[in-house]
Every structure is written in C-alpha cells, then in structure tokens.
Coordinates of C-alpha atoms in Angstrom, one line a residue:
Chain A
X1340 CA 99.5 107.7 92.5
X1341 CA 98.4 110.9 90.7
X1342 CA 94.7 111.3 90.1
X1343 CA 92.4 114.1 89.1
X1344 CA 88.7 113.8 89.7
X1345 CA 86.0 115.9 88.1
X1346 CA 82.7 114.6 89.6
X1347 CA 80.4 116.2 87.1
X1348 CA 80.2 115.2 83.5
X1349 CA 77.7 118.0 82.7
X1350 CA 76.9 121.2 84.4
X1351 CA 74.0 123.3 83.0
X1352 CA 73.4 126.8 84.2
X1353 CA 71.5 129.9 83.1
X1354 CA 73.2 133.0 81.8
X1355 CA 74.2 135.2 84.7
X1356 CA 74.2 132.4 87.3
X1357 CA 77.4 131.5 89.3
X1358 CA 79.4 128.6 88.1
X1359 CA 81.6 126.2 90.0
X1360 CA 83.3 123.4 88.3
X1361 CA 84.7 120.9 90.8
X1362 CA 88.1 119.4 90.7
X1363 CA 89.8 117.2 93.4
X1364 CA 93.2 115.7 93.1
X1365 CA 95.4 113.0 94.7
X1366 CA 99.1 113.6 94.9
X1367 CA 101.6 113.0 97.7
X1368 CA 103.8 116.1 97.0
X1369 CA 103.2 119.6 95.9
X1370 CA 101.5 119.6 92.5
X1371 CA 100.9 122.2 89.8
X1372 CA 97.2 122.5 88.9
X1373 CA 95.7 123.7 85.7
X1374 CA 92.4 124.3 84.0
X1375 CA 92.2 123.7 80.2
X1376 CA 89.2 124.5 78.1
X1377 CA 88.0 123.2 74.7
X1378 CA 85.5 125.4 72.9
X1379 CA 83.5 123.9 70.1
X1380 CA 85.6 123.3 67.0
X1381 CA 88.7 124.7 68.7
X1382 CA 91.9 123.3 70.2
X1383 CA 92.3 122.4 73.8
X1384 CA 93.9 125.5 75.4
X1385 CA 95.2 126.6 78.8
X1386 CA 92.7 128.6 80.8
X1387 CA 94.6 129.2 84.0
X1388 CA 97.2 127.7 86.3
X1389 CA 97.3 128.0 90.0
X1390 CA 100.8 129.5 90.3
X1391 CA 99.7 132.5 88.2
X1392 CA 96.9 133.3 90.6
X1393 CA 95.2 135.3 87.9
X1394 CA 91.6 135.7 86.5
X1395 CA 91.1 134.7 82.9
X1396 CA 87.7 135.5 81.2
X1397 CA 86.3 136.1 84.7
X1398 CA 87.3 132.6 85.9
X1399 CA 89.3 132.0 89.0
X1400 CA 90.6 128.9 90.8
X1401 CA 92.2 128.6 94.2
X1402 CA 94.3 125.7 95.2
X1403 CA 93.1 124.3 98.6
X1404 CA 95.7 121.9 99.8
X1405 CA 93.7 120.9 102.8
X1406 CA 90.8 119.7 100.7
X1407 CA 93.0 118.8 97.8
X1408 CA 90.7 120.8 95.5
X1409 CA 91.1 123.3 92.7
X1410 CA 87.6 124.3 91.8
X1411 CA 87.0 126.7 88.9
X1412 CA 84.6 129.5 89.6
X1413 CA 82.9 132.4 87.8
X1414 CA 80.4 134.7 89.4
X1415 CA 78.2 135.3 86.3
X1416 CA 78.2 132.7 83.5
X1417 CA 78.0 133.8 79.9
X1418 CA 76.8 131.8 76.9
X1419 CA 80.3 131.9 75.4
X1420 CA 81.6 130.0 78.4
X1421 CA 79.9 126.9 77.1
X1422 CA 82.7 124.4 76.5
X1423 CA 84.5 121.3 77.9
X1424 CA 86.7 122.0 80.9
X1425 CA 89.5 119.8 82.0
X1426 CA 91.3 120.0 85.3
X1427 CA 94.9 118.8 85.1
X1428 CA 97.8 118.1 87.5
X1429 CA 101.5 117.9 87.1
X1430 CA 103.7 116.4 89.7
X1431 CA 107.5 116.8 90.0
X1432 CA 109.1 115.4 86.8
X1433 CA 105.9 114.0 85.4
X1434 CA 103.6 114.8 82.5
X1435 CA 100.2 116.5 82.8
X1436 CA 97.4 114.2 83.9
X1437 CA 93.9 115.2 83.1
X1438 CA 90.5 114.6 84.7
X1439 CA 87.7 113.2 82.7
X1440 CA 86.3 116.7 81.9
X1441 CA 83.1 118.6 82.6
X1442 CA 80.9 120.0 79.9
X1443 CA 79.5 123.4 80.9
X1444 CA 76.4 124.4 79.1
X1445 CA 75.2 128.0 79.6
X1446 CA 71.7 128.8 78.3
X1447 CA 69.8 132.1 78.1
Chain B
X942 CA 103.4 129.9 63.9
X943 CA 100.8 127.3 62.8
X944 CA 100.9 125.6 66.1
X945 CA 101.0 121.8 66.6
X946 CA 99.9 120.1 63.3
X947 CA 98.2 116.8 63.3
X948 CA 97.2 114.6 60.3
X949 CA 94.9 113.3 59.3
X950 CA 92.0 115.2 60.9
X951 CA 89.7 112.2 60.4
X952 CA 90.5 108.5 59.9
X953 CA 88.0 105.7 59.2
X954 CA 89.4 102.2 58.9
X955 CA 88.3 98.7 59.3
X956 CA 89.3 96.4 62.2
X957 CA 92.6 94.8 61.7
X958 CA 94.1 97.6 59.5
X959 CA 97.2 99.5 60.5
X960 CA 96.7 103.2 61.4
X961 CA 99.3 105.9 61.5
X962 CA 98.7 109.2 63.1
X963 CA 101.2 112.1 62.6
X964 CA 102.2 115.1 64.5
X965 CA 104.5 118.1 63.9
X966 CA 105.2 119.9 67.2
X967 CA 105.9 123.6 67.5
X968 CA 109.4 124.4 66.4
X969 CA 111.8 124.6 69.3
X970 CA 109.6 122.6 71.7
X971 CA 111.5 119.8 73.4
X972 CA 108.5 117.9 74.7
X973 CA 105.9 116.0 72.8
X974 CA 102.9 114.3 74.2
X975 CA 100.3 111.9 72.8
X976 CA 96.8 111.8 74.5
X977 CA 93.7 109.9 73.8
X978 CA 90.2 111.4 74.4
X979 CA 87.1 109.3 74.9
X980 CA 83.8 110.0 76.5
X981 CA 84.3 107.3 79.1
X982 CA 87.9 107.9 80.1
X983 CA 88.4 111.6 79.3
X984 CA 92.0 112.6 78.3
X985 CA 94.5 109.9 78.9
X986 CA 98.3 110.3 78.5
X987 CA 99.6 107.6 76.2
X988 CA 103.3 108.5 75.9
X989 CA 105.6 111.5 76.0
X990 CA 109.0 112.4 74.6
X991 CA 111.8 114.7 75.6
X992 CA 114.3 115.6 73.0
X993 CA 113.0 112.8 70.8
X994 CA 113.5 110.2 73.5
X995 CA 110.5 108.4 75.0
X996 CA 110.3 109.2 78.7
X997 CA 107.1 107.5 79.9
X998 CA 105.1 105.1 77.8
X999 CA 103.2 103.5 80.7
X1000 CA 99.9 104.9 79.3
X1001 CA 100.2 103.0 76.0
X1002 CA 97.3 100.5 76.1
X1003 CA 99.0 97.4 74.7
X1004 CA 101.6 96.2 72.3
X1005 CA 99.4 97.1 69.4
X1006 CA 100.3 100.8 70.0
X1007 CA 103.7 102.2 69.2
X1008 CA 105.0 105.7 69.0
X1009 CA 108.2 107.1 67.5
X1010 CA 109.9 110.5 67.2
X1011 CA 112.6 110.2 64.6
X1012 CA 113.5 113.9 64.8
X1013 CA 112.5 117.0 66.6
X1014 CA 109.8 118.0 64.1
X1015 CA 107.9 114.8 63.6
X1016 CA 106.2 112.0 65.6
X1017 CA 104.0 109.1 64.7
X1018 CA 101.5 107.0 66.7
X1019 CA 100.8 103.7 65.1
X1020 CA 98.1 101.1 65.9
X1021 CA 98.5 97.7 64.4
X1022 CA 96.1 95.9 64.2
X1023 CA 93.4 98.4 65.0
X1024 CA 90.2 97.4 66.9
X1025 CA 86.9 99.2 67.3
X1026 CA 87.7 100.0 70.9
X1027 CA 90.5 102.2 69.6
X1028 CA 88.0 104.7 68.3
X1029 CA 88.7 108.0 69.9
X1030 CA 90.2 111.4 69.3
X1031 CA 94.0 111.3 69.5
X1032 CA 95.7 114.6 70.5
X1033 CA 99.3 115.6 70.1
X1034 CA 100.7 118.4 72.3
X1035 CA 104.1 120.0 72.7
X1036 CA 105.8 122.3 75.2
X1037 CA 109.0 124.2 75.4
X1038 CA 110.0 122.8 78.8
X1039 CA 108.7 120.2 81.1
X1040 CA 106.9 122.7 83.3
X1041 CA 105.6 124.9 80.4
X1042 CA 101.9 124.9 79.3
X1043 CA 101.0 122.4 76.6
X1044 CA 100.0 123.5 73.1
X1045 CA 97.6 121.0 71.6
X1046 CA 96.9 120.1 68.0
X1047 CA 93.4 119.8 66.5
X1048 CA 93.4 116.1 67.1
X1049 CA 92.7 113.1 64.8
X1050 CA 89.3 111.5 65.1
X1051 CA 89.8 107.8 64.6
X1052 CA 86.9 105.5 63.8
X1053 CA 87.5 101.8 63.6
X1054 CA 84.6 99.7 62.2

C-alpha cells in the first residue's frame, strides 16, 4: 500500500536557522515524490518534484530510496517560508497521495 | 487562465441537508481530482476522473458521498445527507496528464452543524 508519513505537525524555527521537513514513504515500486506548499490564503501549489532535482525558493529535497525518505531542506529559513507543507507520492498509474502536512512557522 | 474554480467558497448547512460542491477544471486538463482536508487526516483523495470517467473512488467515505463529471468543464461532489463529521475543506484539482503536476482550486470550506 502507498503511504506518506510526515511525523511533525508543527515545526517552529527562527529566521536564519536551517529547516528540515521530514517525509517518509511506503511504496513497493519506484514512486514520484513531490512537495506542495500552501501559503496563508493561497492555493496549494507545487514546490518541487524529485525528478526535477532543482532548488525552488532555496528549498531542496533528495530522494533516498534506501531510507524511503524525501526530506525538504533549506539552509536559512525566511519568515515568508511560513506555510503548510505537504509531501506527496505518486505510484505507477495512481493518483497523488499526500501526507498529513507540516506547518512551518518561521519567527524573527 | 483563472485556474481551477470552485464554488461556493464557504458553505454552512445543517445536519441532514444535501450539499453540492462544484468545480471547473482548467480547460484542456483531462484529469480531475477531489480531495478533503482536515486537521486530523490531512489531505485525503476522495475520487478522480480521467476524461470524465471515474477511475478510482475508493477514497469516498461512504454512500452519502457521490461525484459526477457530466462534461470536461464541470464536476460536482454531493453529500446527502450531510453530517457534522463531514466538516472540512474540499479541494478540487486538475492536471493535463496523469503524471503532470496538480493545479488546485481555492477549496470549499464546509461546516455542517
């Protein structure tokens, strides 16, 4: 069965501190992994996907198949990064399955 | 492009009433998804369509929920009768292909009293 686990409901950091939002998944094949973000009063939107291997707004995420993880990282958090972050997985021929989300709060 | 359009933005109803949520996907997108967001369960997939045909409805909670897509530009999610535990934000999303990123609507916040 497909499953996405985000162990932290809330992550609070100070501005300038490193951020790591954890995501673990369960899937028997080769999944596609994504991070979606929902800023206050905005739509849920794609932040990045593992196949792109790019950095968006300073965030990166590396797929670790051995640990079945896709943690989201940023070396220096900004206040504008405060949002709800969802890790998501898509298997072959299936729809996107989301984790329960992590609220990131960045304070000055 | 206005993106995925959902209506209404907010719905407050009494237990036992019928509720209909509406969604207009992005023109040209072949896939349409309905998700439900709650604090306890996060974002759950309810059902999705490809070319107006329901592909997977295993996430629909129970028979009180039904979804239709009569044409490529419109979908409805109906709850009859509604219950307080149905209170949540319901999102519609569309994508151009099965492996394309999802584009979400603003959601409908449903409150059942």
